[in-house]
Amino acid sequence: MIDDYKGHQSSLTGPATAGEAITPSNSNNLPFVTRAIYVGQAGDISVELISGNIVKLTNVVPGTIYPLRVKRVRSSGTTAGGLVGLR
């Protein structure tokens, strides 16, 4: 397969190149820091940002990609589903 962009360096404004499902946890960090989170089902998300700040995003919209650098999605306060960490 031809990849015309193989030689380009990834950036935060470019498209994601990998991702995996997120299982919220109050004690475990994600295996990688996200560049964005895709939301599959509406609800709230409680996240710990790479800075260490904990914030709760209420009423997130399904089908939306939120540009968040997150190291943990907390199970307490997270009701949204189908979360995918993009990198």
PDB file of N, CA and C in Angstrom:
ATOM      1  N   MET A   1       0.847  -1.156   0.000  1.00  0.00           N
ATOM      2  CA  MET A   1       0.000   0.000   0.000  1.00  0.00           C
ATOM      3  C   MET A   1       0.906   1.236   0.000  1.00  0.00           C
ATOM      4  N   ILE A   2       0.551   2.236  -0.766  1.00  0.00           N
ATOM      5  CA  ILE A   2       1.298   3.487  -0.829  1.00  0.00           C
ATOM      6  C   ILE A   2       0.822   4.414   0.274  1.00  0.00           C
ATOM      7  N   ASP A   3       1.789   4.959   1.013  1.00  0.00           N
ATOM      8  CA  ASP A   3       1.491   5.932   2.061  1.00  0.00           C
ATOM      9  C   ASP A   3       2.252   7.208   1.726  1.00  0.00           C
ATOM     10  N   ASP A   4       1.568   8.146   1.086  1.00  0.00           N
ATOM     11  CA  ASP A   4       2.214   9.390   0.663  1.00  0.00           C
ATOM     12  C   ASP A   4       2.709  10.226   1.838  1.00  0.00           C
ATOM     13  N   TYR A   5       2.237   9.947   3.029  1.00  0.00           N
ATOM     14  CA  TYR A   5       2.585  10.766   4.200  1.00  0.00           C
ATOM     15  C   TYR A   5       3.515  10.049   5.174  1.00  0.00           C
ATOM     16  N   LYS A   6       4.086   8.943   4.753  1.00  0.00           N
ATOM     17  CA  LYS A   6       4.960   8.154   5.611  1.00  0.00           C
ATOM     18  C   LYS A   6       6.127   8.976   6.154  1.00  0.00           C
ATOM     19  N   GLY A   7       6.658   9.879   5.371  1.00  0.00           N
ATOM     20  CA  GLY A   7       7.803  10.679   5.777  1.00  0.00           C
ATOM     21  C   GLY A   7       7.453  11.887   6.620  1.00  0.00           C
ATOM     22  N   HIS A   8       6.170  12.144   6.828  1.00  0.00           N
ATOM     23  CA  HIS A   8       5.742  13.295   7.616  1.00  0.00           C
ATOM     24  C   HIS A   8       5.712  12.943   9.092  1.00  0.00           C
ATOM     25  N   GLN A   9       6.153  13.872   9.915  1.00  0.00           N
ATOM     26  CA  GLN A   9       6.115  13.665  11.358  1.00  0.00           C
ATOM     27  C   GLN A   9       4.703  13.922  11.876  1.00  0.00           C
ATOM     28  N   SER A  10       4.266  13.101  12.827  1.00  0.00           N
ATOM     29  CA  SER A  10       2.945  13.301  13.428  1.00  0.00           C
ATOM     30  C   SER A  10       2.919  14.603  14.215  1.00  0.00           C
ATOM     31  N   SER A  11       1.758  15.234  14.220  1.00  0.00           N
ATOM     32  CA  SER A  11       1.576  16.454  15.004  1.00  0.00           C
ATOM     33  C   SER A  11       0.207  16.403  15.657  1.00  0.00           C
ATOM     34  N   LEU A  12      -0.021  17.305  16.606  1.00  0.00           N
ATOM     35  CA  LEU A  12      -1.313  17.332  17.283  1.00  0.00           C
ATOM     36  C   LEU A  12      -2.434  17.815  16.377  1.00  0.00           C
ATOM     37  N   THR A  13      -2.093  18.461  15.281  1.00  0.00           N
ATOM     38  CA  THR A  13      -3.124  18.943  14.363  1.00  0.00           C
ATOM     39  C   THR A  13      -3.367  17.979  13.216  1.00  0.00           C
ATOM     40  N   GLY A  14      -2.531  16.976  13.077  1.00  0.00           N
ATOM     41  CA  GLY A  14      -2.693  15.987  12.017  1.00  0.00           C
ATOM     42  C   GLY A  14      -3.636  14.874  12.452  1.00  0.00           C
ATOM     43  N   PRO A  15      -3.960  13.971  11.544  1.00  0.00           N
ATOM     44  CA  PRO A  15      -4.873  12.877  11.876  1.00  0.00           C
ATOM     45  C   PRO A  15      -4.232  11.870  12.827  1.00  0.00           C
ATOM     46  N   ALA A  16      -5.058  11.213  13.611  1.00  0.00           N
ATOM     47  CA  ALA A  16      -4.578  10.162  14.506  1.00  0.00           C
ATOM     48  C   ALA A  16      -4.055   8.997  13.684  1.00  0.00           C
ATOM     49  N   THR A  17      -3.073   8.296  14.217  1.00  0.00           N
ATOM     50  CA  THR A  17      -2.499   7.155  13.512  1.00  0.00           C
ATOM     51  C   THR A  17      -2.701   5.843  14.260  1.00  0.00           C
ATOM     52  N   ALA A  18      -3.228   5.914  15.489  1.00  0.00           N
ATOM     53  CA  ALA A  18      -3.479   4.707  16.279  1.00  0.00           C
ATOM     54  C   ALA A  18      -4.550   5.021  17.321  1.00  0.00           C
ATOM     55  N   GLY A  19      -5.118   3.976  17.879  1.00  0.00           N
ATOM     56  CA  GLY A  19      -6.126   4.169  18.920  1.00  0.00           C
ATOM     57  C   GLY A  19      -6.507   2.848  19.541  1.00  0.00           C
ATOM     58  N   GLU A  20      -7.110   2.942  20.727  1.00  0.00           N
ATOM     59  CA  GLU A  20      -7.609   1.737  21.378  1.00  0.00           C
ATOM     60  C   GLU A  20      -8.728   2.101  22.344  1.00  0.00           C
ATOM     61  N   ALA A  21      -9.561   1.115  22.615  1.00  0.00           N
ATOM     62  CA  ALA A  21     -10.685   1.315  23.527  1.00  0.00           C
ATOM     63  C   ALA A  21     -10.178   1.699  24.911  1.00  0.00           C
ATOM     64  N   ILE A  22     -10.932   2.565  25.583  1.00  0.00           N
ATOM     65  CA  ILE A  22     -10.584   3.014  26.929  1.00  0.00           C
ATOM     66  C   ILE A  22     -11.511   2.343  27.939  1.00  0.00           C
ATOM     67  N   THR A  23     -10.911   1.756  28.969  1.00  0.00           N
ATOM     68  CA  THR A  23     -11.654   1.245  30.114  1.00  0.00           C
ATOM     69  C   THR A  23     -11.385   2.195  31.269  1.00  0.00           C
ATOM     70  N   PRO A  24     -12.388   2.959  31.699  1.00  0.00           N
ATOM     71  CA  PRO A  24     -12.172   3.905  32.796  1.00  0.00           C
ATOM     72  C   PRO A  24     -11.699   3.214  34.071  1.00  0.00           C
ATOM     73  N   SER A  25     -10.804   3.891  34.809  1.00  0.00           N
ATOM     74  CA  SER A  25     -10.262   3.356  36.059  1.00  0.00           C
ATOM     75  C   SER A  25      -9.865   4.514  36.968  1.00  0.00           C
ATOM     76  N   ASN A  26     -10.126   4.378  38.249  1.00  0.00           N
ATOM     77  CA  ASN A  26      -9.695   5.397  39.203  1.00  0.00           C
ATOM     78  C   ASN A  26      -8.233   5.252  39.593  1.00  0.00           C
ATOM     79  N   SER A  27      -7.631   4.093  39.304  1.00  0.00           N
ATOM     80  CA  SER A  27      -6.263   3.844  39.765  1.00  0.00           C
ATOM     81  C   SER A  27      -5.240   3.603  38.664  1.00  0.00           C
ATOM     82  N   ASN A  28      -5.662   3.238  37.464  1.00  0.00           N
ATOM     83  CA  ASN A  28      -4.712   2.907  36.406  1.00  0.00           C
ATOM     84  C   ASN A  28      -4.681   3.962  35.315  1.00  0.00           C
ATOM     85  N   ASN A  29      -3.469   4.391  34.968  1.00  0.00           N
ATOM     86  CA  ASN A  29      -3.300   5.285  33.828  1.00  0.00           C
ATOM     87  C   ASN A  29      -3.523   4.509  32.534  1.00  0.00           C
ATOM     88  N   LEU A  30      -3.821   5.216  31.484  1.00  0.00           N
ATOM     89  CA  LEU A  30      -3.902   4.612  30.159  1.00  0.00           C
ATOM     90  C   LEU A  30      -2.498   4.161  29.755  1.00  0.00           C
ATOM     91  N   PRO A  31      -2.369   3.230  28.811  1.00  0.00           N
ATOM     92  CA  PRO A  31      -1.035   2.802  28.382  1.00  0.00           C
ATOM     93  C   PRO A  31      -0.289   3.877  27.583  1.00  0.00           C
ATOM     94  N   PHE A  32      -0.998   4.943  27.185  1.00  0.00           N
ATOM     95  CA  PHE A  32      -0.397   6.049  26.450  1.00  0.00           C
ATOM     96  C   PHE A  32      -1.189   7.311  26.750  1.00  0.00           C
ATOM     97  N   VAL A  33      -0.565   8.454  26.567  1.00  0.00           N
ATOM     98  CA  VAL A  33      -1.278   9.726  26.697  1.00  0.00           C
ATOM     99  C   VAL A  33      -1.993   9.981  25.379  1.00  0.00           C
ATOM    100  N   THR A  34      -3.262  10.307  25.455  1.00  0.00           N
ATOM    101  CA  THR A  34      -4.042  10.517  24.236  1.00  0.00           C
ATOM    102  C   THR A  34      -3.731  11.863  23.598  1.00  0.00           C
ATOM    103  N   ARG A  35      -4.054  11.983  22.337  1.00  0.00           N
ATOM    104  CA  ARG A  35      -4.075  13.282  21.665  1.00  0.00           C
ATOM    105  C   ARG A  35      -5.518  13.726  21.484  1.00  0.00           C
ATOM    106  N   ALA A  36      -6.436  12.742  21.626  1.00  0.00           N
ATOM    107  CA  ALA A  36      -7.867  13.017  21.520  1.00  0.00           C
ATOM    108  C   ALA A  36      -8.637  11.802  22.036  1.00  0.00           C
ATOM    109  N   ILE A  37      -9.908  12.032  22.365  1.00  0.00           N
ATOM    110  CA  ILE A  37     -10.800  10.949  22.776  1.00  0.00           C
ATOM    111  C   ILE A  37     -12.056  10.999  21.915  1.00  0.00           C
ATOM    112  N   TYR A  38     -12.388   9.846  21.344  1.00  0.00           N
ATOM    113  CA  TYR A  38     -13.641   9.701  20.596  1.00  0.00           C
ATOM    114  C   TYR A  38     -14.701   9.210  21.570  1.00  0.00           C
ATOM    115  N   VAL A  39     -15.888   9.798  21.509  1.00  0.00           N
ATOM    116  CA  VAL A  39     -17.003   9.418  22.370  1.00  0.00           C
ATOM    117  C   VAL A  39     -18.062   8.702  21.526  1.00  0.00           C
ATOM    118  N   GLY A  40     -18.403   7.471  21.903  1.00  0.00           N
ATOM    119  CA  GLY A  40     -19.400   6.700  21.181  1.00  0.00           C
ATOM    120  C   GLY A  40     -20.807   6.851  21.729  1.00  0.00           C
ATOM    121  N   GLN A  41     -20.921   7.063  23.057  1.00  0.00           N
ATOM    122  CA  GLN A  41     -22.233   7.186  23.695  1.00  0.00           C
ATOM    123  C   GLN A  41     -22.217   8.385  24.631  1.00  0.00           C
ATOM    124  N   ALA A  42     -23.304   9.152  24.628  1.00  0.00           N
ATOM    125  CA  ALA A  42     -23.408  10.380  25.420  1.00  0.00           C
ATOM    126  C   ALA A  42     -23.283  10.108  26.914  1.00  0.00           C
ATOM    127  N   GLY A  43     -22.879  11.130  27.643  1.00  0.00           N
ATOM    128  CA  GLY A  43     -22.755  11.065  29.091  1.00  0.00           C
ATOM    129  C   GLY A  43     -21.726  12.068  29.570  1.00  0.00           C
ATOM    130  N   ASP A  44     -21.093  11.743  30.677  1.00  0.00           N
ATOM    131  CA  ASP A  44     -20.047  12.587  31.263  1.00  0.00           C
ATOM    132  C   ASP A  44     -18.724  11.824  31.218  1.00  0.00           C
ATOM    133  N   ILE A  45     -17.618  12.575  31.196  1.00  0.00           N
ATOM    134  CA  ILE A  45     -16.285  11.972  31.260  1.00  0.00           C
ATOM    135  C   ILE A  45     -15.485  12.708  32.320  1.00  0.00           C
ATOM    136  N   SER A  46     -14.912  11.952  33.250  1.00  0.00           N
ATOM    137  CA  SER A  46     -14.000  12.501  34.238  1.00  0.00           C
ATOM    138  C   SER A  46     -12.595  12.064  33.845  1.00  0.00           C
ATOM    139  N   VAL A  47     -11.726  13.028  33.565  1.00  0.00           N
ATOM    140  CA  VAL A  47     -10.390  12.717  33.066  1.00  0.00           C
ATOM    141  C   VAL A  47      -9.309  13.382  33.906  1.00  0.00           C
ATOM    142  N   GLU A  48      -8.138  12.753  33.905  1.00  0.00           N
ATOM    143  CA  GLU A  48      -6.939  13.373  34.449  1.00  0.00           C
ATOM    144  C   GLU A  48      -6.077  13.751  33.259  1.00  0.00           C
ATOM    145  N   LEU A  49      -5.889  15.041  33.086  1.00  0.00           N
ATOM    146  CA  LEU A  49      -5.095  15.548  31.973  1.00  0.00           C
ATOM    147  C   LEU A  49      -3.610  15.286  32.217  1.00  0.00           C
ATOM    148  N   ILE A  50      -2.808  15.417  31.193  1.00  0.00           N
ATOM    149  CA  ILE A  50      -1.376  15.194  31.319  1.00  0.00           C
ATOM    150  C   ILE A  50      -0.753  16.132  32.360  1.00  0.00           C
ATOM    151  N   SER A  51      -1.369  17.270  32.604  1.00  0.00           N
ATOM    152  CA  SER A  51      -0.891  18.233  33.605  1.00  0.00           C
ATOM    153  C   SER A  51      -1.143  17.766  35.037  1.00  0.00           C
ATOM    154  N   GLY A  52      -2.023  16.768  35.205  1.00  0.00           N
ATOM    155  CA  GLY A  52      -2.406  16.293  36.524  1.00  0.00           C
ATOM    156  C   GLY A  52      -3.747  16.844  36.981  1.00  0.00           C
ATOM    157  N   ASN A  53      -4.275  17.833  36.283  1.00  0.00           N
ATOM    158  CA  ASN A  53      -5.593  18.383  36.616  1.00  0.00           C
ATOM    159  C   ASN A  53      -6.673  17.351  36.310  1.00  0.00           C
ATOM    160  N   ILE A  54      -7.645  17.272  37.197  1.00  0.00           N
ATOM    161  CA  ILE A  54      -8.796  16.394  36.986  1.00  0.00           C
ATOM    162  C   ILE A  54      -9.984  17.278  36.632  1.00  0.00           C
ATOM    163  N   VAL A  55     -10.612  16.983  35.501  1.00  0.00           N
ATOM    164  CA  VAL A  55     -11.765  17.761  35.064  1.00  0.00           C
ATOM    165  C   VAL A  55     -12.885  16.807  34.652  1.00  0.00           C
ATOM    166  N   LYS A  56     -14.114  17.292  34.817  1.00  0.00           N
ATOM    167  CA  LYS A  56     -15.277  16.518  34.394  1.00  0.00           C
ATOM    168  C   LYS A  56     -15.946  17.255  33.250  1.00  0.00           C
ATOM    169  N   LEU A  57     -16.098  16.564  32.138  1.00  0.00           N
ATOM    170  CA  LEU A  57     -16.787  17.105  30.970  1.00  0.00           C
ATOM    171  C   LEU A  57     -18.196  16.545  30.993  1.00  0.00           C
ATOM    172  N   THR A  58     -19.185  17.424  31.106  1.00  0.00           N
ATOM    173  CA  THR A  58     -20.564  16.963  31.206  1.00  0.00           C
ATOM    174  C   THR A  58     -21.260  17.019  29.855  1.00  0.00           C
ATOM    175  N   ASN A  59     -22.166  16.084  29.670  1.00  0.00           N
ATOM    176  CA  ASN A  59     -22.991  16.027  28.461  1.00  0.00           C
ATOM    177  C   ASN A  59     -22.174  15.988  27.169  1.00  0.00           C
ATOM    178  N   VAL A  60     -21.145  15.120  27.130  1.00  0.00           N
ATOM    179  CA  VAL A  60     -20.371  14.998  25.896  1.00  0.00           C
ATOM    180  C   VAL A  60     -21.253  14.397  24.804  1.00  0.00           C
ATOM    181  N   VAL A  61     -20.990  14.788  23.599  1.00  0.00           N
ATOM    182  CA  VAL A  61     -21.834  14.436  22.457  1.00  0.00           C
ATOM    183  C   VAL A  61     -21.285  13.194  21.755  1.00  0.00           C
ATOM    184  N   PRO A  62     -22.127  12.172  21.527  1.00  0.00           N
ATOM    185  CA  PRO A  62     -21.645  10.982  20.841  1.00  0.00           C
ATOM    186  C   PRO A  62     -21.256  11.297  19.397  1.00  0.00           C
ATOM    187  N   GLY A  63     -20.234  10.578  18.932  1.00  0.00           N
ATOM    188  CA  GLY A  63     -19.749  10.782  17.573  1.00  0.00           C
ATOM    189  C   GLY A  63     -18.774  11.944  17.460  1.00  0.00           C
ATOM    190  N   THR A  64     -18.342  12.477  18.607  1.00  0.00           N
ATOM    191  CA  THR A  64     -17.452  13.633  18.631  1.00  0.00           C
ATOM    192  C   THR A  64     -16.055  13.220  19.076  1.00  0.00           C
ATOM    193  N   ILE A  65     -15.049  13.865  18.495  1.00  0.00           N
ATOM    194  CA  ILE A  65     -13.659  13.686  18.912  1.00  0.00           C
ATOM    195  C   ILE A  65     -13.264  14.932  19.697  1.00  0.00           C
ATOM    196  N   TYR A  66     -12.855  14.716  20.953  1.00  0.00           N
ATOM    197  CA  TYR A  66     -12.434  15.814  21.823  1.00  0.00           C
ATOM    198  C   TYR A  66     -10.912  15.833  21.894  1.00  0.00           C
ATOM    199  N   PRO A  67     -10.282  16.956  21.536  1.00  0.00           N
ATOM    200  CA  PRO A  67      -8.812  17.036  21.532  1.00  0.00           C
ATOM    201  C   PRO A  67      -8.270  17.212  22.950  1.00  0.00           C
ATOM    202  N   LEU A  68      -8.077  16.105  23.635  1.00  0.00           N
ATOM    203  CA  LEU A  68      -7.650  16.122  25.036  1.00  0.00           C
ATOM    204  C   LEU A  68      -6.400  15.275  25.225  1.00  0.00           C
ATOM    205  N   ARG A  69      -5.396  15.830  25.889  1.00  0.00           N
ATOM    206  CA  ARG A  69      -4.186  15.088  26.253  1.00  0.00           C
ATOM    207  C   ARG A  69      -4.437  14.497  27.638  1.00  0.00           C
ATOM    208  N   VAL A  70      -4.896  13.242  27.663  1.00  0.00           N
ATOM    209  CA  VAL A  70      -5.375  12.583  28.872  1.00  0.00           C
ATOM    210  C   VAL A  70      -4.471  11.407  29.220  1.00  0.00           C
ATOM    211  N   LYS A  71      -4.156  11.283  30.533  1.00  0.00           N
ATOM    212  CA  LYS A  71      -3.402  10.109  30.970  1.00  0.00           C
ATOM    213  C   LYS A  71      -4.271   9.093  31.710  1.00  0.00           C
ATOM    214  N   ARG A  72      -5.479   9.537  32.171  1.00  0.00           N
ATOM    215  CA  ARG A  72      -6.391   8.612  32.851  1.00  0.00           C
ATOM    216  C   ARG A  72      -7.829   9.059  32.638  1.00  0.00           C
ATOM    217  N   VAL A  73      -8.697   8.103  32.351  1.00  0.00           N
ATOM    218  CA  VAL A  73     -10.133   8.349  32.351  1.00  0.00           C
ATOM    219  C   VAL A  73     -10.657   7.672  33.603  1.00  0.00           C
ATOM    220  N   ARG A  74     -11.210   8.462  34.492  1.00  0.00           N
ATOM    221  CA  ARG A  74     -11.644   7.963  35.803  1.00  0.00           C
ATOM    222  C   ARG A  74     -13.019   7.293  35.704  1.00  0.00           C
ATOM    223  N   SER A  75     -13.163   6.176  36.421  1.00  0.00           N
ATOM    224  CA  SER A  75     -14.463   5.496  36.422  1.00  0.00           C
ATOM    225  C   SER A  75     -15.487   6.278  37.247  1.00  0.00           C
ATOM    226  N   SER A  76     -15.019   6.945  38.311  1.00  0.00           N
ATOM    227  CA  SER A  76     -15.921   7.798  39.098  1.00  0.00           C
ATOM    228  C   SER A  76     -16.257   9.036  38.280  1.00  0.00           C
ATOM    229  N   GLY A  77     -17.524   9.194  37.998  1.00  0.00           N
ATOM    230  CA  GLY A  77     -17.957  10.366  37.242  1.00  0.00           C
ATOM    231  C   GLY A  77     -18.029  10.176  35.747  1.00  0.00           C
ATOM    232  N   THR A  78     -17.598   9.018  35.240  1.00  0.00           N
ATOM    233  CA  THR A  78     -17.677   8.761  33.799  1.00  0.00           C
ATOM    234  C   THR A  78     -18.890   7.893  33.514  1.00  0.00           C
ATOM    235  N   THR A  79     -19.816   8.454  32.725  1.00  0.00           N
ATOM    236  CA  THR A  79     -21.009   7.711  32.320  1.00  0.00           C
ATOM    237  C   THR A  79     -21.075   7.520  30.813  1.00  0.00           C
ATOM    238  N   ALA A  80     -20.253   8.269  30.076  1.00  0.00           N
ATOM    239  CA  ALA A  80     -20.212   8.130  28.611  1.00  0.00           C
ATOM    240  C   ALA A  80     -19.601   6.777  28.262  1.00  0.00           C
ATOM    241  N   GLY A  81     -19.958   6.253  27.106  1.00  0.00           N
ATOM    242  CA  GLY A  81     -19.459   4.947  26.692  1.00  0.00           C
ATOM    243  C   GLY A  81     -18.833   4.987  25.310  1.00  0.00           C
ATOM    244  N   GLY A  82     -18.273   3.852  24.933  1.00  0.00           N
ATOM    245  CA  GLY A  82     -17.652   3.734  23.623  1.00  0.00           C
ATOM    246  C   GLY A  82     -16.482   4.674  23.458  1.00  0.00           C
ATOM    247  N   LEU A  83     -15.688   4.845  24.523  1.00  0.00           N
ATOM    248  CA  LEU A  83     -14.558   5.777  24.489  1.00  0.00           C
ATOM    249  C   LEU A  83     -13.366   5.126  23.804  1.00  0.00           C
ATOM    250  N   VAL A  84     -12.725   5.891  22.930  1.00  0.00           N
ATOM    251  CA  VAL A  84     -11.534   5.420  22.226  1.00  0.00           C
ATOM    252  C   VAL A  84     -10.455   6.486  22.375  1.00  0.00           C
ATOM    253  N   GLY A  85      -9.294   6.080  22.862  1.00  0.00           N
ATOM    254  CA  GLY A  85      -8.153   6.979  22.945  1.00  0.00           C
ATOM    255  C   GLY A  85      -7.422   6.997  21.611  1.00  0.00           C
ATOM    256  N   LEU A  86      -7.240   8.179  21.069  1.00  0.00           N
ATOM    257  CA  LEU A  86      -6.549   8.324  19.786  1.00  0.00           C
ATOM    258  C   LEU A  86      -5.161   8.900  20.006  1.00  0.00           C
ATOM    259  N   ARG A  87      -4.211   8.457  19.202  1.00  0.00           N
ATOM    260  CA  ARG A  87      -2.861   8.990  19.274  1.00  0.00           C
ATOM    261  C   ARG A  87      -2.252   9.105  17.917  1.00  0.00           C
TER     262      ARG A  87
END
